[in-house]
Amino acid sequence: RAFEEQKEHPLVVIYVFGHQNGRIRNEDIVTFQAIHNAYTLSPDSLIIIVNGLPPDRPNTYNKKTRAALIDLLGMKLDQICYIDHLNSVDIHQEDVRKYLIDTILNVHPRIHIKTNNINLMSDDIFELKDDLDILKIQINNERYEHEDVIGSMEREYEAVQRLSVLRRLFCQGKADLYRLKSFREQERHLISVIGQWEAEEIAYADDHSSDHYILAVTNKQDAQEQLTKNFAIQCQINVALNVCQKDIEQICFELEQIYDGRFDRGYEPIREYYVLLDNLRFDPTVIDVQHDFISNLCAFTCRRYGNID
């Protein structure tokens, strides 16, 4: 009737959907589609209201209902208002009124020209409702399939992120082992140098003012200072290796959780973990480093996941 009375004037269309326990009613969908078929409603002049909702509805309700309405109505929906159930003394009535006014001001009135008759014969309604039920089932099935795919993709994304961290940790562990090897070689050299200068110091101990004695004492002290720094750096590297080992173990636990408690080589990230471990334990540049980093990782892997060979 409103369309007929105002057919030469632009209108904003407000369509109110009811619900049954949160589910959009089929008859409302059917009626909307009949009107839309007759007047071809435009999204930028249309406001959808889902009315009388329980205030304590789930946080995801609005988002899921929006997706369902877009699927069921088969059109883009710019403005959807979700209105809580109100009583005559509800203090939020003014808030709802302002909310609706703001929404109306954000759409564009348009002239709606009738192109088809609105046909809502009872037989057609029942047929449309049956079709709608089938469509809902199809949409739900597709949504579940998509959720499974999305869940699988999210799992793989998380696994790839963990794998990236694993690569970095193994690279860091190898670099620290190589540094430890270098500092231990330097340690042996410094101990040898200290011994040589100590021998020189003893040889010229009778004349503390001689150049040989002073040079021996000075060089011995310099070497001892370097050795002290060397020990400190080795301690730092040892701590870093222990932390790195624990971080790798933690990533393994997280991968295990991502794959539902399975640390199976059938999964690419798990398979690469074993490759990274083998590459490290057979690397000739660090294989002879005296440190528990590699042996502890091997023991952890064998103890938790079985033989690594």
PDB file of C-alpha atoms in Angstrom:
ATOM      1  CA  ARG A   1       0.000   0.000   0.000  1.00  0.00           C
ATOM      2  CA  ALA A   2       2.806   2.413   0.890  1.00  0.00           C
ATOM      3  CA  PHE A   3       4.411   1.802  -2.493  1.00  0.00           C
ATOM      4  CA  GLU A   4       1.156   2.579  -4.291  1.00  0.00           C
ATOM      5  CA  GLU A   5       0.451   5.743  -2.301  1.00  0.00           C
ATOM      6  CA  GLN A   6       3.979   7.094  -2.698  1.00  0.00           C
ATOM      7  CA  LYS A   7       4.911   5.667  -6.092  1.00  0.00           C
ATOM      8  CA  GLU A   8       6.208   9.014  -7.345  1.00  0.00           C
ATOM      9  CA  HIS A   9       8.271   9.738  -4.247  1.00  0.00           C
ATOM     10  CA  PRO A  10      11.521   8.213  -3.058  1.00  0.00           C
ATOM     11  CA  LEU A  11      11.142   5.864  -0.116  1.00  0.00           C
ATOM     12  CA  VAL A  12      13.255   4.138   2.493  1.00  0.00           C
ATOM     13  CA  VAL A  13      12.071   0.557   2.916  1.00  0.00           C
ATOM     14  CA  ILE A  14      12.170  -0.885   6.433  1.00  0.00           C
ATOM     15  CA  TYR A  15      11.454  -4.594   6.662  1.00  0.00           C
ATOM     16  CA  VAL A  16      11.054  -6.186  10.087  1.00  0.00           C
ATOM     17  CA  PHE A  17      11.872  -9.843  10.629  1.00  0.00           C
ATOM     18  CA  GLY A  18      10.565 -11.757  13.585  1.00  0.00           C
ATOM     19  CA  HIS A  19      12.216 -14.852  14.980  1.00  0.00           C
ATOM     20  CA  GLN A  20      11.514 -18.135  16.681  1.00  0.00           C
ATOM     21  CA  ASN A  21      14.092 -18.820  19.367  1.00  0.00           C
ATOM     22  CA  GLY A  22      16.549 -16.735  17.396  1.00  0.00           C
ATOM     23  CA  ARG A  23      15.860 -18.350  14.008  1.00  0.00           C
ATOM     24  CA  ILE A  24      14.477 -16.131  11.240  1.00  0.00           C
ATOM     25  CA  ARG A  25      10.926 -17.200  10.388  1.00  0.00           C
ATOM     26  CA  ASN A  26      10.359 -18.782   6.999  1.00  0.00           C
ATOM     27  CA  GLU A  27       7.183 -16.801   6.342  1.00  0.00           C
ATOM     28  CA  ASP A  28       9.073 -13.532   6.769  1.00  0.00           C
ATOM     29  CA  ILE A  29      11.654 -14.656   4.225  1.00  0.00           C
ATOM     30  CA  VAL A  30       8.925 -15.700   1.772  1.00  0.00           C
ATOM     31  CA  THR A  31       7.058 -12.406   2.153  1.00  0.00           C
ATOM     32  CA  PHE A  32      10.224 -10.361   1.717  1.00  0.00           C
ATOM     33  CA  GLN A  33      11.157 -12.247  -1.440  1.00  0.00           C
ATOM     34  CA  ALA A  34       7.678 -11.663  -2.857  1.00  0.00           C
ATOM     35  CA  ILE A  35       7.965  -7.906  -2.240  1.00  0.00           C
ATOM     36  CA  HIS A  36      11.515  -7.832  -3.565  1.00  0.00           C
ATOM     37  CA  ASN A  37      10.389  -9.672  -6.697  1.00  0.00           C
ATOM     38  CA  ALA A  38       7.660  -7.095  -7.234  1.00  0.00           C
ATOM     39  CA  TYR A  39       9.654  -3.915  -6.547  1.00  0.00           C
ATOM     40  CA  THR A  40      13.347  -4.913  -6.806  1.00  0.00           C
ATOM     41  CA  LEU A  41      14.481  -3.408  -3.525  1.00  0.00           C
ATOM     42  CA  SER A  42      17.817  -1.612  -3.533  1.00  0.00           C
ATOM     43  CA  PRO A  43      20.315  -2.333  -0.710  1.00  0.00           C
ATOM     44  CA  ASP A  44      21.160   1.353  -0.255  1.00  0.00           C
ATOM     45  CA  SER A  45      17.510   2.260   0.468  1.00  0.00           C
ATOM     46  CA  LEU A  46      16.701  -0.828   2.534  1.00  0.00           C
ATOM     47  CA  ILE A  47      16.875  -1.325   6.290  1.00  0.00           C
ATOM     48  CA  ILE A  48      16.443  -4.799   7.728  1.00  0.00           C
ATOM     49  CA  ILE A  49      15.355  -5.067  11.361  1.00  0.00           C
ATOM     50  CA  VAL A  50      15.531  -8.255  13.379  1.00  0.00           C
ATOM     51  CA  ASN A  51      13.164  -7.467  16.208  1.00  0.00           C
ATOM     52  CA  GLY A  52      12.470  -8.654  19.740  1.00  0.00           C
ATOM     53  CA  LEU A  53      15.788 -10.365  20.366  1.00  0.00           C
ATOM     54  CA  PRO A  54      16.837 -11.562  23.824  1.00  0.00           C
ATOM     55  CA  PRO A  55      19.462  -9.186  25.258  1.00  0.00           C
ATOM     56  CA  ASP A  56      21.553 -12.135  26.467  1.00  0.00           C
ATOM     57  CA  ARG A  57      21.893 -13.734  23.026  1.00  0.00           C
ATOM     58  CA  PRO A  58      25.321 -15.185  22.081  1.00  0.00           C
ATOM     59  CA  ASN A  59      28.000 -12.738  20.977  1.00  0.00           C
ATOM     60  CA  THR A  60      28.164 -14.434  17.573  1.00  0.00           C
ATOM     61  CA  TYR A  61      24.412 -14.211  16.913  1.00  0.00           C
ATOM     62  CA  ASN A  62      24.434 -10.924  14.963  1.00  0.00           C
ATOM     63  CA  LYS A  63      27.295 -11.984  12.706  1.00  0.00           C
ATOM     64  CA  LYS A  64      25.813 -15.419  11.963  1.00  0.00           C
ATOM     65  CA  THR A  65      22.325 -14.015  11.393  1.00  0.00           C
ATOM     66  CA  ARG A  66      23.692 -11.417   8.975  1.00  0.00           C
ATOM     67  CA  ALA A  67      25.410 -14.154   6.967  1.00  0.00           C
ATOM     68  CA  ALA A  68      22.233 -16.269   7.007  1.00  0.00           C
ATOM     69  CA  LEU A  69      20.054 -13.369   5.817  1.00  0.00           C
ATOM     70  CA  ILE A  70      22.427 -12.534   2.973  1.00  0.00           C
ATOM     71  CA  ASP A  71      22.376 -16.179   1.887  1.00  0.00           C
ATOM     72  CA  LEU A  72      18.607 -16.591   2.228  1.00  0.00           C
ATOM     73  CA  LEU A  73      17.628 -13.288   0.613  1.00  0.00           C
ATOM     74  CA  GLY A  74      20.276 -13.543  -2.080  1.00  0.00           C
ATOM     75  CA  MET A  75      21.246  -9.884  -1.950  1.00  0.00           C
ATOM     76  CA  LYS A  76      23.698  -7.494  -0.362  1.00  0.00           C
ATOM     77  CA  LEU A  77      22.439  -5.978   2.892  1.00  0.00           C
ATOM     78  CA  ASP A  78      24.013  -2.698   3.949  1.00  0.00           C
ATOM     79  CA  GLN A  79      21.919  -1.948   7.024  1.00  0.00           C
ATOM     80  CA  ILE A  80      20.759  -4.598   9.499  1.00  0.00           C
ATOM     81  CA  CYS A  81      19.502  -3.505  12.926  1.00  0.00           C
ATOM     82  CA  TYR A  82      19.257  -5.958  15.803  1.00  0.00           C
ATOM     83  CA  ILE A  83      16.680  -4.754  18.314  1.00  0.00           C
ATOM     84  CA  ASP A  84      16.451  -6.225  21.794  1.00  0.00           C
ATOM     85  CA  HIS A  85      13.095  -7.119  23.288  1.00  0.00           C
ATOM     86  CA  LEU A  86      11.762  -4.064  25.135  1.00  0.00           C
ATOM     87  CA  ASN A  87       8.921  -3.565  27.572  1.00  0.00           C
ATOM     88  CA  SER A  88       6.861  -0.441  28.190  1.00  0.00           C
ATOM     89  CA  VAL A  89       9.147   0.827  30.938  1.00  0.00           C
ATOM     90  CA  ASP A  90      12.465  -0.109  29.375  1.00  0.00           C
ATOM     91  CA  ILE A  91      15.013   2.668  29.818  1.00  0.00           C
ATOM     92  CA  HIS A  92      16.670   1.766  26.501  1.00  0.00           C
ATOM     93  CA  GLN A  93      13.708   2.814  24.336  1.00  0.00           C
ATOM     94  CA  GLU A  94      15.278   6.197  23.620  1.00  0.00           C
ATOM     95  CA  ASP A  95      18.564   4.507  22.666  1.00  0.00           C
ATOM     96  CA  VAL A  96      16.735   2.264  20.202  1.00  0.00           C
ATOM     97  CA  ARG A  97      14.893   5.253  18.718  1.00  0.00           C
ATOM     98  CA  LYS A  98      18.170   7.122  18.208  1.00  0.00           C
ATOM     99  CA  TYR A  99      19.775   3.979  16.753  1.00  0.00           C
ATOM    100  CA  LEU A 100      16.984   3.640  14.178  1.00  0.00           C
ATOM    101  CA  ILE A 101      17.000   7.346  13.292  1.00  0.00           C
ATOM    102  CA  ASP A 102      20.767   7.257  12.726  1.00  0.00           C
ATOM    103  CA  THR A 103      20.341   4.209  10.503  1.00  0.00           C
ATOM    104  CA  ILE A 104      17.579   5.865   8.461  1.00  0.00           C
ATOM    105  CA  LEU A 105      19.774   8.919   7.933  1.00  0.00           C
ATOM    106  CA  ASN A 106      22.485   6.694   6.479  1.00  0.00           C
ATOM    107  CA  VAL A 107      20.395   5.227   3.648  1.00  0.00           C
ATOM    108  CA  HIS A 108      19.220   6.828   0.410  1.00  0.00           C
ATOM    109  CA  PRO A 109      15.486   7.020  -0.419  1.00  0.00           C
ATOM    110  CA  ARG A 110      14.642   5.744  -3.886  1.00  0.00           C
ATOM    111  CA  ILE A 111      11.577   5.534  -6.107  1.00  0.00           C
ATOM    112  CA  HIS A 112      10.403   1.923  -6.284  1.00  0.00           C
ATOM    113  CA  ILE A 113       8.643   0.879  -9.463  1.00  0.00           C
ATOM    114  CA  LYS A 114       6.437  -2.171  -9.463  1.00  0.00           C
ATOM    115  CA  THR A 115       7.521  -4.723 -12.067  1.00  0.00           C
ATOM    116  CA  ASN A 116       5.572  -7.788 -10.883  1.00  0.00           C
ATOM    117  CA  ASN A 117       2.532  -8.590  -8.809  1.00  0.00           C
ATOM    118  CA  ILE A 118       2.924  -9.675  -5.208  1.00  0.00           C
ATOM    119  CA  ASN A 119       1.734 -13.254  -5.157  1.00  0.00           C
ATOM    120  CA  LEU A 120       1.260 -14.775  -1.725  1.00  0.00           C
ATOM    121  CA  MET A 121      -1.352 -17.464  -2.328  1.00  0.00           C
ATOM    122  CA  SER A 122      -1.336 -20.064   0.419  1.00  0.00           C
ATOM    123  CA  ASP A 123      -0.252 -22.910  -1.884  1.00  0.00           C
ATOM    124  CA  ASP A 124       2.619 -20.792  -3.153  1.00  0.00           C
ATOM    125  CA  ILE A 125       3.608 -19.921   0.386  1.00  0.00           C
ATOM    126  CA  PHE A 126       3.799 -23.560   1.398  1.00  0.00           C
ATOM    127  CA  GLU A 127       5.801 -24.360  -1.719  1.00  0.00           C
ATOM    128  CA  LEU A 128       8.143 -21.445  -1.106  1.00  0.00           C
ATOM    129  CA  LYS A 129       8.556 -22.430   2.532  1.00  0.00           C
ATOM    130  CA  ASP A 130       9.480 -25.965   1.469  1.00  0.00           C
ATOM    131  CA  ASP A 131      11.989 -24.554  -1.001  1.00  0.00           C
ATOM    132  CA  LEU A 132      13.306 -22.305   1.718  1.00  0.00           C
ATOM    133  CA  ASP A 133      13.757 -25.223   4.096  1.00  0.00           C
ATOM    134  CA  ILE A 134      15.756 -27.036   1.430  1.00  0.00           C
ATOM    135  CA  LEU A 135      17.822 -23.906   0.806  1.00  0.00           C
ATOM    136  CA  LYS A 136      18.540 -23.558   4.525  1.00  0.00           C
ATOM    137  CA  ILE A 137      19.731 -27.153   4.677  1.00  0.00           C
ATOM    138  CA  GLN A 138      21.985 -26.586   1.672  1.00  0.00           C
ATOM    139  CA  ILE A 139      23.374 -23.377   3.162  1.00  0.00           C
ATOM    140  CA  ASN A 140      24.039 -25.057   6.503  1.00  0.00           C
ATOM    141  CA  ASN A 141      25.733 -28.006   4.810  1.00  0.00           C
ATOM    142  CA  GLU A 142      27.915 -25.678   2.760  1.00  0.00           C
ATOM    143  CA  ARG A 143      28.700 -23.639   5.853  1.00  0.00           C
ATOM    144  CA  TYR A 144      29.799 -26.759   7.731  1.00  0.00           C
ATOM    145  CA  GLU A 145      31.953 -27.795   4.778  1.00  0.00           C
ATOM    146  CA  HIS A 146      33.469 -24.338   4.625  1.00  0.00           C
ATOM    147  CA  GLU A 147      34.041 -24.370   8.377  1.00  0.00           C
ATOM    148  CA  ASP A 148      35.896 -27.680   8.029  1.00  0.00           C
ATOM    149  CA  VAL A 149      38.015 -26.271   5.216  1.00  0.00           C
ATOM    150  CA  ILE A 150      38.656 -23.064   7.139  1.00  0.00           C
ATOM    151  CA  GLY A 151      39.512 -25.065  10.254  1.00  0.00           C
ATOM    152  CA  SER A 152      41.969 -27.172   8.283  1.00  0.00           C
ATOM    153  CA  MET A 153      43.520 -24.077   6.716  1.00  0.00           C
ATOM    154  CA  GLU A 154      43.831 -22.390  10.103  1.00  0.00           C
ATOM    155  CA  ARG A 155      45.490 -25.508  11.502  1.00  0.00           C
ATOM    156  CA  GLU A 156      47.979 -25.628   8.652  1.00  0.00           C
ATOM    157  CA  TYR A 157      48.653 -21.910   9.009  1.00  0.00           C
ATOM    158  CA  GLU A 158      49.414 -22.356  12.706  1.00  0.00           C
ATOM    159  CA  ALA A 159      51.637 -25.343  11.920  1.00  0.00           C
ATOM    160  CA  VAL A 160      53.536 -23.368   9.275  1.00  0.00           C
ATOM    161  CA  GLN A 161      54.064 -20.562  11.773  1.00  0.00           C
ATOM    162  CA  ARG A 162      55.499 -23.042  14.288  1.00  0.00           C
ATOM    163  CA  LEU A 163      57.674 -24.553  11.569  1.00  0.00           C
ATOM    164  CA  SER A 164      59.081 -21.129  10.767  1.00  0.00           C
ATOM    165  CA  VAL A 165      59.997 -20.702  14.435  1.00  0.00           C
ATOM    166  CA  LEU A 166      61.560 -24.180  14.480  1.00  0.00           C
ATOM    167  CA  ARG A 167      63.768 -23.349  11.519  1.00  0.00           C
ATOM    168  CA  ARG A 168      64.944 -20.186  13.221  1.00  0.00           C
ATOM    169  CA  LEU A 169      65.617 -22.010  16.496  1.00  0.00           C
ATOM    170  CA  PHE A 170      67.630 -24.779  14.852  1.00  0.00           C
ATOM    171  CA  CYS A 171      69.605 -22.191  12.901  1.00  0.00           C
ATOM    172  CA  GLN A 172      70.207 -20.246  16.105  1.00  0.00           C
ATOM    173  CA  GLY A 173      71.225 -23.421  17.956  1.00  0.00           C
ATOM    174  CA  LYS A 174      73.709 -24.364  15.251  1.00  0.00           C
ATOM    175  CA  ALA A 175      75.187 -20.857  15.231  1.00  0.00           C
ATOM    176  CA  ASP A 176      75.560 -20.893  19.027  1.00  0.00           C
ATOM    177  CA  LEU A 177      77.222 -24.312  18.945  1.00  0.00           C
ATOM    178  CA  TYR A 178      79.671 -23.071  16.341  1.00  0.00           C
ATOM    179  CA  ARG A 179      80.377 -19.952  18.435  1.00  0.00           C
ATOM    180  CA  LEU A 180      80.910 -22.149  21.483  1.00  0.00           C
ATOM    181  CA  LYS A 181      83.374 -24.256  19.518  1.00  0.00           C
ATOM    182  CA  SER A 182      85.288 -21.136  18.450  1.00  0.00           C
ATOM    183  CA  PHE A 183      85.421 -19.707  21.964  1.00  0.00           C
ATOM    184  CA  ARG A 184      86.654 -23.012  23.366  1.00  0.00           C
ATOM    185  CA  GLU A 185      89.441 -23.057  20.798  1.00  0.00           C
ATOM    186  CA  GLN A 186      90.234 -19.489  21.799  1.00  0.00           C
ATOM    187  CA  GLU A 187      90.157 -20.564  25.458  1.00  0.00           C
ATOM    188  CA  ARG A 188      92.756 -23.263  24.841  1.00  0.00           C
ATOM    189  CA  HIS A 189      94.928 -20.785  22.963  1.00  0.00           C
ATOM    190  CA  LEU A 190      94.678 -18.189  25.748  1.00  0.00           C
ATOM    191  CA  ILE A 191      95.569 -20.765  28.412  1.00  0.00           C
ATOM    192  CA  SER A 192      98.628 -21.685  26.362  1.00  0.00           C
ATOM    193  CA  VAL A 193      99.596 -18.023  25.953  1.00  0.00           C
ATOM    194  CA  ILE A 194      99.162 -17.387  29.687  1.00  0.00           C
ATOM    195  CA  GLY A 195     101.440 -20.342  30.406  1.00  0.00           C
ATOM    196  CA  GLN A 196     104.098 -18.992  28.066  1.00  0.00           C
ATOM    197  CA  TRP A 197     104.039 -15.501  29.579  1.00  0.00           C
ATOM    198  CA  GLU A 198     103.983 -16.981  33.060  1.00  0.00           C
ATOM    199  CA  ALA A 199     107.165 -18.867  32.233  1.00  0.00           C
ATOM    200  CA  GLU A 200     108.716 -15.619  30.980  1.00  0.00           C
ATOM    201  CA  GLU A 201     107.613 -13.879  34.170  1.00  0.00           C
ATOM    202  CA  ILE A 202     109.307 -16.534  36.314  1.00  0.00           C
ATOM    203  CA  ALA A 203     112.443 -16.446  34.195  1.00  0.00           C
ATOM    204  CA  TYR A 204     112.904 -12.702  34.761  1.00  0.00           C
ATOM    205  CA  ALA A 205     111.515 -12.557  38.293  1.00  0.00           C
ATOM    206  CA  ASP A 206     114.897 -11.513  39.698  1.00  0.00           C
ATOM    207  CA  ASP A 207     114.678  -8.153  37.940  1.00  0.00           C
ATOM    208  CA  HIS A 208     111.179  -6.675  38.154  1.00  0.00           C
ATOM    209  CA  SER A 209     112.360  -3.553  36.384  1.00  0.00           C
ATOM    210  CA  SER A 210     113.560  -5.337  33.281  1.00  0.00           C
ATOM    211  CA  ASP A 211     111.651  -4.896  30.039  1.00  0.00           C
ATOM    212  CA  HIS A 212     111.267  -8.671  29.669  1.00  0.00           C
ATOM    213  CA  TYR A 213     109.630  -9.023  33.076  1.00  0.00           C
ATOM    214  CA  ILE A 214     107.297  -6.045  32.602  1.00  0.00           C
ATOM    215  CA  LEU A 215     106.270  -7.284  29.132  1.00  0.00           C
ATOM    216  CA  ALA A 216     105.613 -10.790  30.460  1.00  0.00           C
ATOM    217  CA  VAL A 217     103.471  -9.506  33.348  1.00  0.00           C
ATOM    218  CA  THR A 218     101.504  -7.122  31.109  1.00  0.00           C
ATOM    219  CA  ASN A 219     100.824  -9.680  28.384  1.00  0.00           C
ATOM    220  CA  LYS A 220      99.884 -12.324  30.941  1.00  0.00           C
ATOM    221  CA  GLN A 221      97.347  -9.955  32.521  1.00  0.00           C
ATOM    222  CA  ASP A 222      95.891  -9.075  29.102  1.00  0.00           C
ATOM    223  CA  ALA A 223      95.505 -12.749  28.250  1.00  0.00           C
ATOM    224  CA  GLN A 224      93.880 -13.454  31.628  1.00  0.00           C
ATOM    225  CA  GLU A 225      91.368 -10.632  31.050  1.00  0.00           C
ATOM    226  CA  GLN A 226      90.541 -12.032  27.622  1.00  0.00           C
ATOM    227  CA  LEU A 227      90.140 -15.477  29.162  1.00  0.00           C
ATOM    228  CA  THR A 228      87.717 -14.093  31.764  1.00  0.00           C
ATOM    229  CA  LYS A 229      85.649 -12.482  29.007  1.00  0.00           C
ATOM    230  CA  ASN A 230      85.807 -15.730  27.070  1.00  0.00           C
ATOM    231  CA  PHE A 231      84.398 -17.672  30.043  1.00  0.00           C
ATOM    232  CA  ALA A 232      81.579 -15.121  30.441  1.00  0.00           C
ATOM    233  CA  ILE A 233      80.613 -15.397  26.772  1.00  0.00           C
ATOM    234  CA  GLN A 234      80.675 -19.192  26.944  1.00  0.00           C
ATOM    235  CA  CYS A 235      78.297 -19.037  29.911  1.00  0.00           C
ATOM    236  CA  GLN A 236      75.960 -16.797  27.918  1.00  0.00           C
ATOM    237  CA  ILE A 237      76.057 -19.199  24.979  1.00  0.00           C
ATOM    238  CA  ASN A 238      75.329 -22.149  27.279  1.00  0.00           C
ATOM    239  CA  VAL A 239      72.297 -20.345  28.676  1.00  0.00           C
ATOM    240  CA  ALA A 240      71.130 -19.436  25.156  1.00  0.00           C
ATOM    241  CA  LEU A 241      71.452 -23.070  24.052  1.00  0.00           C
ATOM    242  CA  ASN A 242      69.448 -24.295  27.040  1.00  0.00           C
ATOM    243  CA  VAL A 243      66.710 -21.748  26.314  1.00  0.00           C
ATOM    244  CA  CYS A 244      66.760 -22.684  22.631  1.00  0.00           C
ATOM    245  CA  GLN A 245      66.350 -26.362  23.525  1.00  0.00           C
ATOM    246  CA  LYS A 246      63.329 -25.630  25.725  1.00  0.00           C
ATOM    247  CA  ASP A 247      61.812 -23.437  23.011  1.00  0.00           C
ATOM    248  CA  ILE A 248      62.169 -26.238  20.464  1.00  0.00           C
ATOM    249  CA  GLU A 249      60.518 -28.682  22.853  1.00  0.00           C
ATOM    250  CA  GLN A 250      57.672 -26.208  23.411  1.00  0.00           C
ATOM    251  CA  ILE A 251      57.112 -25.854  19.664  1.00  0.00           C
ATOM    252  CA  CYS A 252      56.957 -29.652  19.419  1.00  0.00           C
ATOM    253  CA  PHE A 253      54.261 -29.710  22.106  1.00  0.00           C
ATOM    254  CA  GLU A 254      52.302 -27.049  20.212  1.00  0.00           C
ATOM    255  CA  LEU A 255      52.578 -28.964  16.933  1.00  0.00           C
ATOM    256  CA  GLU A 256      51.380 -32.055  18.744  1.00  0.00           C
ATOM    257  CA  GLN A 257      48.311 -30.147  19.951  1.00  0.00           C
ATOM    258  CA  ILE A 258      47.639 -28.699  16.493  1.00  0.00           C
ATOM    259  CA  TYR A 259      47.533 -32.229  15.082  1.00  0.00           C
ATOM    260  CA  ASP A 260      45.230 -33.565  17.818  1.00  0.00           C
ATOM    261  CA  GLY A 261      47.945 -35.168  19.913  1.00  0.00           C
ATOM    262  CA  ARG A 262      49.770 -36.816  17.012  1.00  0.00           C
ATOM    263  CA  PHE A 263      53.404 -36.107  16.179  1.00  0.00           C
ATOM    264  CA  ASP A 264      53.206 -37.961  12.887  1.00  0.00           C
ATOM    265  CA  ARG A 265      55.789 -37.694  10.111  1.00  0.00           C
ATOM    266  CA  GLY A 266      52.899 -37.753   7.675  1.00  0.00           C
ATOM    267  CA  TYR A 267      52.474 -34.059   8.427  1.00  0.00           C
ATOM    268  CA  GLU A 268      54.943 -31.857   6.584  1.00  0.00           C
ATOM    269  CA  PRO A 269      55.947 -29.680   9.597  1.00  0.00           C
ATOM    270  CA  ILE A 270      56.609 -32.795  11.714  1.00  0.00           C
ATOM    271  CA  ARG A 271      58.599 -34.389   8.930  1.00  0.00           C
ATOM    272  CA  GLU A 272      60.716 -31.270   8.608  1.00  0.00           C
ATOM    273  CA  TYR A 273      61.384 -31.260  12.350  1.00  0.00           C
ATOM    274  CA  TYR A 274      63.110 -34.631  12.010  1.00  0.00           C
ATOM    275  CA  VAL A 275      65.048 -33.349   8.985  1.00  0.00           C
ATOM    276  CA  LEU A 276      66.205 -30.308  10.956  1.00  0.00           C
ATOM    277  CA  LEU A 277      67.248 -32.521  13.863  1.00  0.00           C
ATOM    278  CA  ASP A 278      69.178 -34.911  11.600  1.00  0.00           C
ATOM    279  CA  ASN A 279      70.883 -32.048   9.786  1.00  0.00           C
ATOM    280  CA  LEU A 280      72.042 -30.669  13.116  1.00  0.00           C
ATOM    281  CA  ARG A 281      73.234 -33.873  14.747  1.00  0.00           C
ATOM    282  CA  PHE A 282      75.199 -34.946  11.665  1.00  0.00           C
ATOM    283  CA  ASP A 283      76.605 -31.504  10.843  1.00  0.00           C
ATOM    284  CA  PRO A 284      80.419 -31.876  10.722  1.00  0.00           C
ATOM    285  CA  THR A 285      80.969 -28.279  11.838  1.00  0.00           C
ATOM    286  CA  VAL A 286      79.353 -28.845  15.249  1.00  0.00           C
ATOM    287  CA  ILE A 287      79.292 -32.617  15.686  1.00  0.00           C
ATOM    288  CA  ASP A 288      82.298 -32.623  18.016  1.00  0.00           C
ATOM    289  CA  VAL A 289      81.170 -29.711  20.216  1.00  0.00           C
ATOM    290  CA  GLN A 290      81.044 -30.803  23.835  1.00  0.00           C
ATOM    291  CA  HIS A 291      77.545 -29.711  24.796  1.00  0.00           C
ATOM    292  CA  ASP A 292      74.286 -31.461  25.714  1.00  0.00           C
ATOM    293  CA  PHE A 293      72.136 -29.433  23.297  1.00  0.00           C
ATOM    294  CA  ILE A 294      71.994 -32.041  20.528  1.00  0.00           C
ATOM    295  CA  SER A 295      71.955 -35.086  22.805  1.00  0.00           C
ATOM    296  CA  ASN A 296      69.173 -33.582  24.931  1.00  0.00           C
ATOM    297  CA  LEU A 297      67.042 -32.890  21.856  1.00  0.00           C
ATOM    298  CA  CYS A 298      67.576 -36.439  20.630  1.00  0.00           C
ATOM    299  CA  ALA A 299      66.705 -37.838  24.055  1.00  0.00           C
ATOM    300  CA  PHE A 300      63.578 -35.659  24.247  1.00  0.00           C
ATOM    301  CA  THR A 301      62.441 -36.761  20.793  1.00  0.00           C
ATOM    302  CA  CYS A 302      63.057 -40.461  21.488  1.00  0.00           C
ATOM    303  CA  ARG A 303      61.424 -40.308  24.895  1.00  0.00           C
ATOM    304  CA  ARG A 304      58.284 -38.564  23.687  1.00  0.00           C
ATOM    305  CA  TYR A 305      57.889 -39.621  20.072  1.00  0.00           C
ATOM    306  CA  GLY A 306      59.897 -42.811  19.618  1.00  0.00           C
ATOM    307  CA  ASN A 307      63.000 -43.768  17.685  1.00  0.00           C
ATOM    308  CA  ILE A 308      64.478 -40.986  15.557  1.00  0.00           C
ATOM    309  CA  ASP A 309      66.513 -43.240  13.245  1.00  0.00           C
TER     310      ASP A 309
END
